Coordinates of C-alpha atoms in Angstrom, one line a residue:
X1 CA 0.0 0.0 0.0
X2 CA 1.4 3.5 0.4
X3 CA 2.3 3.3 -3.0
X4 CA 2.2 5.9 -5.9
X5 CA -0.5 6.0 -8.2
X6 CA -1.7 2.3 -8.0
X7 CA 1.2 0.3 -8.3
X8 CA 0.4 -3.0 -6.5
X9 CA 1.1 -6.3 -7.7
X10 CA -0.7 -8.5 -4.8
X11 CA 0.7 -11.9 -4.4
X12 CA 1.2 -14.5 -2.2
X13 CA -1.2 -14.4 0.9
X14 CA -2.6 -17.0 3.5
X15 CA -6.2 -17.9 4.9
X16 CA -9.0 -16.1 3.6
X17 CA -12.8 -16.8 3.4
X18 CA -13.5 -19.2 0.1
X19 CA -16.4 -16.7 -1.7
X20 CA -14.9 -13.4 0.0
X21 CA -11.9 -11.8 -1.3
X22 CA -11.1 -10.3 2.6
X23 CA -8.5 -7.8 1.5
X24 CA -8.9 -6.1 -1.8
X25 CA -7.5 -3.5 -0.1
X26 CA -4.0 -3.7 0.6
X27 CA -4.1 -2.3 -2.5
X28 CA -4.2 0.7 -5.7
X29 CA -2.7 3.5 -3.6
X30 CA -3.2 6.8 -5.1
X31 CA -1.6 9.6 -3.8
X32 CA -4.0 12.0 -4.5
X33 CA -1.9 14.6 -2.5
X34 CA 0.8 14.8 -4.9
X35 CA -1.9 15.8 -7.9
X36 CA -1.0 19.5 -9.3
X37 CA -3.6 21.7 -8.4
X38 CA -4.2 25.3 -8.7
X39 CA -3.0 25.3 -12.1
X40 CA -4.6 27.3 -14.8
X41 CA -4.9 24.4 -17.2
X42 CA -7.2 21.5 -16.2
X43 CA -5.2 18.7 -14.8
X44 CA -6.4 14.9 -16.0
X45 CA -4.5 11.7 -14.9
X46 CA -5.9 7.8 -15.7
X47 CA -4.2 4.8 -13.5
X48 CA -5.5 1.7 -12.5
X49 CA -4.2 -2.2 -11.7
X50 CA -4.8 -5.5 -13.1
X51 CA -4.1 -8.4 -10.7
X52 CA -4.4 -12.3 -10.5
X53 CA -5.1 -14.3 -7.6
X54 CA -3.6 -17.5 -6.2
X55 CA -5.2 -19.5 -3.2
X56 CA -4.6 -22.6 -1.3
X57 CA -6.9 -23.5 1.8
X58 CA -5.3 -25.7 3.8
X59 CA -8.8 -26.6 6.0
X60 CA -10.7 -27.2 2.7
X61 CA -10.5 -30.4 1.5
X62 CA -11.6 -30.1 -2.2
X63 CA -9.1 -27.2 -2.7
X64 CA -6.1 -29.6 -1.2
X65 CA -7.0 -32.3 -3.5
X66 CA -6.9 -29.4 -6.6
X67 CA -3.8 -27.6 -5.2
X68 CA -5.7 -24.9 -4.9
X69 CA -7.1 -22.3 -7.4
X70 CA -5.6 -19.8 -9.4
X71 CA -8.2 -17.1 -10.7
X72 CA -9.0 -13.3 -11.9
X73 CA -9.1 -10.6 -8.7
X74 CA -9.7 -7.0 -10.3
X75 CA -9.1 -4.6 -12.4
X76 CA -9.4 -1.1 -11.7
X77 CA -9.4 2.3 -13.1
X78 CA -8.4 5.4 -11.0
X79 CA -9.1 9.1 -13.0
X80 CA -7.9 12.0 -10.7
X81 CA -8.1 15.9 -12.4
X82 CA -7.3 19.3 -10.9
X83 CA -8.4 22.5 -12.3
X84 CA -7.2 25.5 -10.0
X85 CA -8.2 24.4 -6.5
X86 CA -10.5 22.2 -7.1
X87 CA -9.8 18.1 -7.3
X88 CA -11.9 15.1 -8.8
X89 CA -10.9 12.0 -7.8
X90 CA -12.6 8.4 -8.7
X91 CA -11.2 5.1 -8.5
X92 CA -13.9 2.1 -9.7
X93 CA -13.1 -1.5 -9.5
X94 CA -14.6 -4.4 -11.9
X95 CA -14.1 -8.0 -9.6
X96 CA -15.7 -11.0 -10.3
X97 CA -19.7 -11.2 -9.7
X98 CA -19.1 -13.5 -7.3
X99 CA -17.3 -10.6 -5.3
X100 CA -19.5 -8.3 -6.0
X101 CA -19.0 -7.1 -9.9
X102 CA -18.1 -3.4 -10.6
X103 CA -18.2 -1.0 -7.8
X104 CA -16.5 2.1 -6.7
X105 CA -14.2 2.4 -4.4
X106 CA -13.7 5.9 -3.5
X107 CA -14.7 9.2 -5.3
X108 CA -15.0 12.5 -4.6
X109 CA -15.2 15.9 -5.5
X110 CA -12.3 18.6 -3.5
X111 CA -11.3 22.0 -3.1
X112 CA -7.6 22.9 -1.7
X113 CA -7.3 25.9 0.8
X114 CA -4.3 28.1 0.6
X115 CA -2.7 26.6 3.7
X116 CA -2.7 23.1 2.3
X117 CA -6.3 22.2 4.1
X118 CA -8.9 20.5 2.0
X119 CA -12.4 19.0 1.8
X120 CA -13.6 16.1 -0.2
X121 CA -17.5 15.8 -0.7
X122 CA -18.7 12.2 -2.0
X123 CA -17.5 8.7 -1.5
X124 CA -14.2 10.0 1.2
X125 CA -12.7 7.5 3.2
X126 CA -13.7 7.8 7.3
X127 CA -10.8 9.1 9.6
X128 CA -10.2 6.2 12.1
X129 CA -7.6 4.7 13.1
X130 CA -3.9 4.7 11.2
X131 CA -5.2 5.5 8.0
X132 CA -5.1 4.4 5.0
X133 CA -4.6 1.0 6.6
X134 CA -3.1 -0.3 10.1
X135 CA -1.8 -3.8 7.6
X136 CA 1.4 -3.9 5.8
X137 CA -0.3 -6.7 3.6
X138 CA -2.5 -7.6 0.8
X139 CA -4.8 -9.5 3.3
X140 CA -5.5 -6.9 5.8
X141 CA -5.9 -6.6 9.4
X142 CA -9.0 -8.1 11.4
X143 CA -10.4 -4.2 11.6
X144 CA -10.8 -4.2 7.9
X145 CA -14.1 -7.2 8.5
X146 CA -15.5 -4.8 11.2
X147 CA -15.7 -2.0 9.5
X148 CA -12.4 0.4 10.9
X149 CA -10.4 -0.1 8.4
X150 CA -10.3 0.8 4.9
X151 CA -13.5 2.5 5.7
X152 CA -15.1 4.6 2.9
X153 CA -18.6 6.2 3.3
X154 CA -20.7 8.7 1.1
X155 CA -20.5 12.1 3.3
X156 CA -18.3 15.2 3.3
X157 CA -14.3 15.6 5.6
X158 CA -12.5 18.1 5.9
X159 CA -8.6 18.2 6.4
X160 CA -6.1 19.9 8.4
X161 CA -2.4 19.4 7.6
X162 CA -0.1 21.2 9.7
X163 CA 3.3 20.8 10.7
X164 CA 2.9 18.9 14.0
X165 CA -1.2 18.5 14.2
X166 CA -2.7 17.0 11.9
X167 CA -7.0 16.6 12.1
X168 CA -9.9 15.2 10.3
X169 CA -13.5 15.7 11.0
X170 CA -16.2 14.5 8.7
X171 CA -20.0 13.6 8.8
X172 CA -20.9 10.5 7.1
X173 CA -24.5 10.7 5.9
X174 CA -24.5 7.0 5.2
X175 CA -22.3 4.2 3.9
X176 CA -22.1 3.4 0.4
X177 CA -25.6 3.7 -0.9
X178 CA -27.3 1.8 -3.5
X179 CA -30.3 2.9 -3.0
X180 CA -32.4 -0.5 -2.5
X181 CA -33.2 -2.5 0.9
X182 CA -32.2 -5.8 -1.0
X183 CA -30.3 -8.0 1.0
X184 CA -28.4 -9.5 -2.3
X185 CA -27.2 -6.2 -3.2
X186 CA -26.3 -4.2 -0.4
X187 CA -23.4 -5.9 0.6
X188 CA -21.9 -5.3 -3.1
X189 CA -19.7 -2.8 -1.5
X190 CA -15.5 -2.1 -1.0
X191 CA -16.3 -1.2 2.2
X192 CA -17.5 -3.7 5.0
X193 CA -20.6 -1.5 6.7
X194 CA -23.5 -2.6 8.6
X195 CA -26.2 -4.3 6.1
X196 CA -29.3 -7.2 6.8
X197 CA -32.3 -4.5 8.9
X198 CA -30.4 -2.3 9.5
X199 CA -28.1 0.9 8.4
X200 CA -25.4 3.6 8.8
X201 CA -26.9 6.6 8.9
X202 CA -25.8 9.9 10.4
X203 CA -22.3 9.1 11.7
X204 CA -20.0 12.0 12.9
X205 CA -16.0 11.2 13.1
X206 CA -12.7 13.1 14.2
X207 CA -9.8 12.4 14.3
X208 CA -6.4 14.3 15.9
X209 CA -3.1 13.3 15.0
X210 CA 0.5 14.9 16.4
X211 CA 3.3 14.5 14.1
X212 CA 7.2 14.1 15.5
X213 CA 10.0 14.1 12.8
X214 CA 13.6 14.0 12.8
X215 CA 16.1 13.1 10.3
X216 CA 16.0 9.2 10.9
X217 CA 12.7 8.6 12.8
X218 CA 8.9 10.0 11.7
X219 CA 6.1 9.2 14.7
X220 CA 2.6 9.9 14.5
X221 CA 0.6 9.3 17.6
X222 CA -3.6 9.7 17.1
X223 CA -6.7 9.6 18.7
X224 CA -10.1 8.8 16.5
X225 CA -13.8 8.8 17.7
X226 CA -16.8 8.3 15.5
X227 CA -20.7 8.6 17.0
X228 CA -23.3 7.7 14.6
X229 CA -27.0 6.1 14.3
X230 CA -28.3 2.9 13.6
X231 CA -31.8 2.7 11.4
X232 CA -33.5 -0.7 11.6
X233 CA -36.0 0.1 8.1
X234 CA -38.1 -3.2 8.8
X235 CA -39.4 -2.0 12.6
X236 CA -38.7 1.7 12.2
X237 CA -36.5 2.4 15.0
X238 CA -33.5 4.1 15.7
X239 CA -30.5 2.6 17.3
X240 CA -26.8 3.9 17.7
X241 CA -23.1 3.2 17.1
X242 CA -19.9 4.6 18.4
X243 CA -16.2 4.0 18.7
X244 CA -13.0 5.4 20.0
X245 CA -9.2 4.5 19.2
X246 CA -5.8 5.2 20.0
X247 CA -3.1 4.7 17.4
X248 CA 0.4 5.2 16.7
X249 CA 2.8 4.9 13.8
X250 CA 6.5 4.8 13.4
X251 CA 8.9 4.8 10.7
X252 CA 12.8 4.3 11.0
X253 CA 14.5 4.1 8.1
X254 CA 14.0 0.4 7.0
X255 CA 11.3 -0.4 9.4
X256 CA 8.1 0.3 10.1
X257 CA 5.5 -0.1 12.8
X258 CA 1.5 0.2 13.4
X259 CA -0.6 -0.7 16.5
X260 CA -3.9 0.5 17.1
X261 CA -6.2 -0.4 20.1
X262 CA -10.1 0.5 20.0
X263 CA -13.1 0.1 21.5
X264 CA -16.7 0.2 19.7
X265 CA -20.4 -0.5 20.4
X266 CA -23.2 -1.5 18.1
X267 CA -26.2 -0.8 20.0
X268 CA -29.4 -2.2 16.7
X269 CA -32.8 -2.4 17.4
X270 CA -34.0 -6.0 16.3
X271 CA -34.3 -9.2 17.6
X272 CA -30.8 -9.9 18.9
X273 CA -28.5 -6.5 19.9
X274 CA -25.3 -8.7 20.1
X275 CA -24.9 -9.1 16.9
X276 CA -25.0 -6.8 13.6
X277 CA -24.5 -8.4 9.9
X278 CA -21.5 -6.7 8.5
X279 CA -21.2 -7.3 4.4
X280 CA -18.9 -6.7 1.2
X281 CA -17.4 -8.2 -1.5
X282 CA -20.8 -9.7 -2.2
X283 CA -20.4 -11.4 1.3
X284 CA -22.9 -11.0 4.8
X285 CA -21.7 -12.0 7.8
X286 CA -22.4 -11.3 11.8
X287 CA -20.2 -8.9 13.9
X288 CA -20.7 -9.0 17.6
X289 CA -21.8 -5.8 18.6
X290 CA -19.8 -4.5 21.7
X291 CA -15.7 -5.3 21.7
X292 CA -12.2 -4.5 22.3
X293 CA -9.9 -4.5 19.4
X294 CA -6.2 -5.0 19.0
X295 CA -4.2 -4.6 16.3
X296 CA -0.3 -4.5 15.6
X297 CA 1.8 -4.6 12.5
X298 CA 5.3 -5.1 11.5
X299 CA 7.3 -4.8 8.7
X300 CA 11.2 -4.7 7.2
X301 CA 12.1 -3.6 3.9
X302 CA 15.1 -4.1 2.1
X303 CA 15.5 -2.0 -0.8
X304 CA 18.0 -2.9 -4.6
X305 CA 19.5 -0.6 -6.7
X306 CA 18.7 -3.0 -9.3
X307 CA 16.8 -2.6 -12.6
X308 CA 14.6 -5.3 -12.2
X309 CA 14.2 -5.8 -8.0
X310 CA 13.3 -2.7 -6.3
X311 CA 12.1 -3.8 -2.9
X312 CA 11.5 -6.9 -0.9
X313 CA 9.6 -6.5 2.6
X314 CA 8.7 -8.7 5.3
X315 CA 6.0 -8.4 7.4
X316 CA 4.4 -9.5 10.2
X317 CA 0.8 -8.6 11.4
X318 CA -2.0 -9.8 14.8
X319 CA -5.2 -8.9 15.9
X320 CA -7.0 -9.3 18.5
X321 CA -11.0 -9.6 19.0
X322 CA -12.0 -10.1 22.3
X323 CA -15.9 -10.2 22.4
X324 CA -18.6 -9.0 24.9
X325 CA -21.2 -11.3 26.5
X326 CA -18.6 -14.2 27.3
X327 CA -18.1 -15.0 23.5
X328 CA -14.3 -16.5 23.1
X329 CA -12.1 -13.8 21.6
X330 CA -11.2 -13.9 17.7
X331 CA -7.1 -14.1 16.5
X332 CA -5.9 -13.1 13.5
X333 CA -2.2 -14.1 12.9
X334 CA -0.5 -12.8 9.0
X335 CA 3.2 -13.0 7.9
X336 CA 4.2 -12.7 4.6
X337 CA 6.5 -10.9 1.9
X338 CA 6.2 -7.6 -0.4
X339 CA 8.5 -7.9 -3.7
X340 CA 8.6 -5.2 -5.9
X341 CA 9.8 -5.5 -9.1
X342 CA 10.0 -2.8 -11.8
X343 CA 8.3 -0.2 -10.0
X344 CA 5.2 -1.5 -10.8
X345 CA 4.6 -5.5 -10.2
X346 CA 3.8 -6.0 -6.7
X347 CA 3.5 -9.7 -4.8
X348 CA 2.5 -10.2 -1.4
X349 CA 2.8 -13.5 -0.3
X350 CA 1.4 -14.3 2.6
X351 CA 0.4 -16.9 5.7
X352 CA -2.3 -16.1 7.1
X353 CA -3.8 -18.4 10.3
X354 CA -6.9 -17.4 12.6
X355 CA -8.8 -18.9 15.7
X356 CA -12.4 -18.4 15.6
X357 CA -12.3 -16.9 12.5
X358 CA -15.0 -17.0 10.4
X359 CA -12.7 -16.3 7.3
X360 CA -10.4 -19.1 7.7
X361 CA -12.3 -22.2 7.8
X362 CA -15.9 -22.1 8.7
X363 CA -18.3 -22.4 6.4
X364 CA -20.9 -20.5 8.7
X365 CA -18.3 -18.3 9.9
X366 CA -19.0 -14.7 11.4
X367 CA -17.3 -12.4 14.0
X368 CA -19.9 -13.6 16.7
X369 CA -20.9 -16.6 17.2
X370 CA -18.3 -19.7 17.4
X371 CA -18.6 -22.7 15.1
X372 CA -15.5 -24.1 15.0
X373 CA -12.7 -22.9 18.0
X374 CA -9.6 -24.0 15.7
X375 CA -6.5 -22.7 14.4
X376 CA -6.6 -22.5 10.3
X377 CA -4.5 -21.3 7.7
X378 CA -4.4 -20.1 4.0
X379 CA -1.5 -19.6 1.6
X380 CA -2.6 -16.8 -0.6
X381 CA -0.7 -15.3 -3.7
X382 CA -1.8 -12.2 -5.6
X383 CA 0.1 -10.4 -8.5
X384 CA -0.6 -6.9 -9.9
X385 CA 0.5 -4.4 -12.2
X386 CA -0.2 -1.3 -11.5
X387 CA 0.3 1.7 -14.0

């Protein structure tokens, strides 16, 4: 991630849900910061990324017995244009229908302030957390399946970027909308946000982040909060949500580190408040409602002055669910390798083992209830170009 202008080439990666692709998102990285703006020509870029997908599920005993699958991920297209101060940015991504078909991403509409501020209005990813992702890989982190991470909803942000502070704050009018109630489509969405009865409306989020830099070592130590409402269309009340986070990020020369610890509460008006169903990807699955969250990542990068090899990393990523009502706690354990090659092919491959995970090998897995209190594992590759 944390790349230039979508240059990813995905590879290798372990565990993972069969019909749910669980981390597009380590992922197309466009730094929309470095776009030219107030020039007084119009400004039009076109990236985008085509990857491939390998998989091997060591709990599933069909995909042993083919030596797993090797398939199409994505392809996406990223436009970004500046005229003056103002910015458009879009970034669409066409997946396989089983993962939920075309669907955007992120997209906005921006204006730049003259002391480097800005505001998006549109599709703007929500400030929480270490942003964009607290996950070195292609899989992501366990915060990604609840909803904190890689989090992009249809509202407006503004942005502060000082020197030492840096803050967001942004209301969230709802997640990605597709203006239907049907249960098939609302989980076609990048973005995993609260689907089945109920919805994310009204959601209000800020985030404050204080910036230390020094010729070897850059820290960034945050606070995030987000308060928002619940709306359960089939019995026409009104319940809540809210969450709170501290994070921190550091990065010394070679090496890099992310932890995050949060705390958030569903709070749904239905039949059963200790769970909510969470989708994307074309997937629905339940999220207990009230939980701690831990989450800490890794990684070491070797970089080549060669013309071919630019970069390998290694990385190392865990997090931690532990679940209200005396549910057993969720692990989430992924190590794995970024190598770069010709500025533009990325592959992650990756381990990636969990314990009461409903992505790694339960076939009626979710993020509540517990089906199966075992350790499985996945070998993932994915390759990408990205242009």
């Amino acid at each position: 991630m944390q790349h230039r202008y979508y240059r990813l080439f995905l590879v290798l990666i372990t565990l993972l849900i069969s019909d749910f692709i669980y981390s597009q998102a380590a992922d197309i990285e466009s730094k929309v910061d470095t776009l030219v703006t107030n020039s007084e020509k119009p400004i039009f870029n076109i990236h985008g990324a085509f990857r491939v997908h390998y998989k091997d599920e060591f709990y599933n005993e069909t995909r042993k017995k083919e030596g797993g699958e090797f398939g199409f991920d994505l392809f996406a297209l990223v436009v970004d244009a500046s005229y003056k101060k103002f910015r458009v940015f879009a970034d669409m991504r066409f997946m396989p229908a089983s993962s939920g078909g075309t669907m955007p991403k992120e997209g906005w509409i921006g204006y730049d302030f003259e002391n480097g501020d800005d505001i998006q209005v549109g599709l703007v990813q929500d400030p929480f957390g270490n942003l964009d992702y607290n996950s070195y890989s292609w899989f992501l982190g366990i915060g990604y399946a609840l909803g904190f991470e890689g989090k992009y909803s249809m509202g407006a942000k503004y942005h502060h970027k000082g020197k030492v502070w840096d803050y967001q704050i942004a209301f969230m009018k709802n997640a990605m909308e597709t203006f239907t109630n049907n249960p098939d489509l609302r989980d076609n969405q990048w973005s995993a946000s609260v689907v089945g009865d109920n919805k994310e409306i009204n959601q209000i989020s800020g985030q404050l982040v204080y910036k230390i830099k020094t010729n070897d070592f850059s820290h960034k130590i945050g606070a995030s909060g987000q308060f928002g409402q619940l709306y359960n269309f089939v019995e026409d009340k009104m319940g809540s949500r809210n969450a709170f986070a501290l994070h921190y990020h550091l990065d010394y020369k070679n090496v890099g580190i992310k932890a995050e610890v949060y705390k958030y509460e569903f709070n749904p008006k239905g039949e059963n408040s200790q769970y909510v169903d969470m989708g994307s990807f074309n997937y629905t699955y339940q999220v207990v409602s009230k939980a701690d969250v831990y989450a800490l990542s890794a990684k070491y990068s070797i970089p080549f002055k060669g013309k071919s090899l630019n970069e390998i990393a290694f990385y190392s990523e865990y997090g931690y669910l532990g679940k209200k009502y005396n549910l057993n706690a969720t692990h989430m354990l992924t190590n794995g390798a970024l190598i770069r090659i010709l500025d533009g092919i990325y592959t992650y491959v990756e381990y990636v083992a969990g314990y009461n995970h409903p992505f790694l090998g339960g076939s009626q897995g979710s993020l509540y209830n517990e089906f199966d209190n075992k350790w499985h594992a996945r070998l993932q590759c994915n390759i990408g170009y990205y242009f």
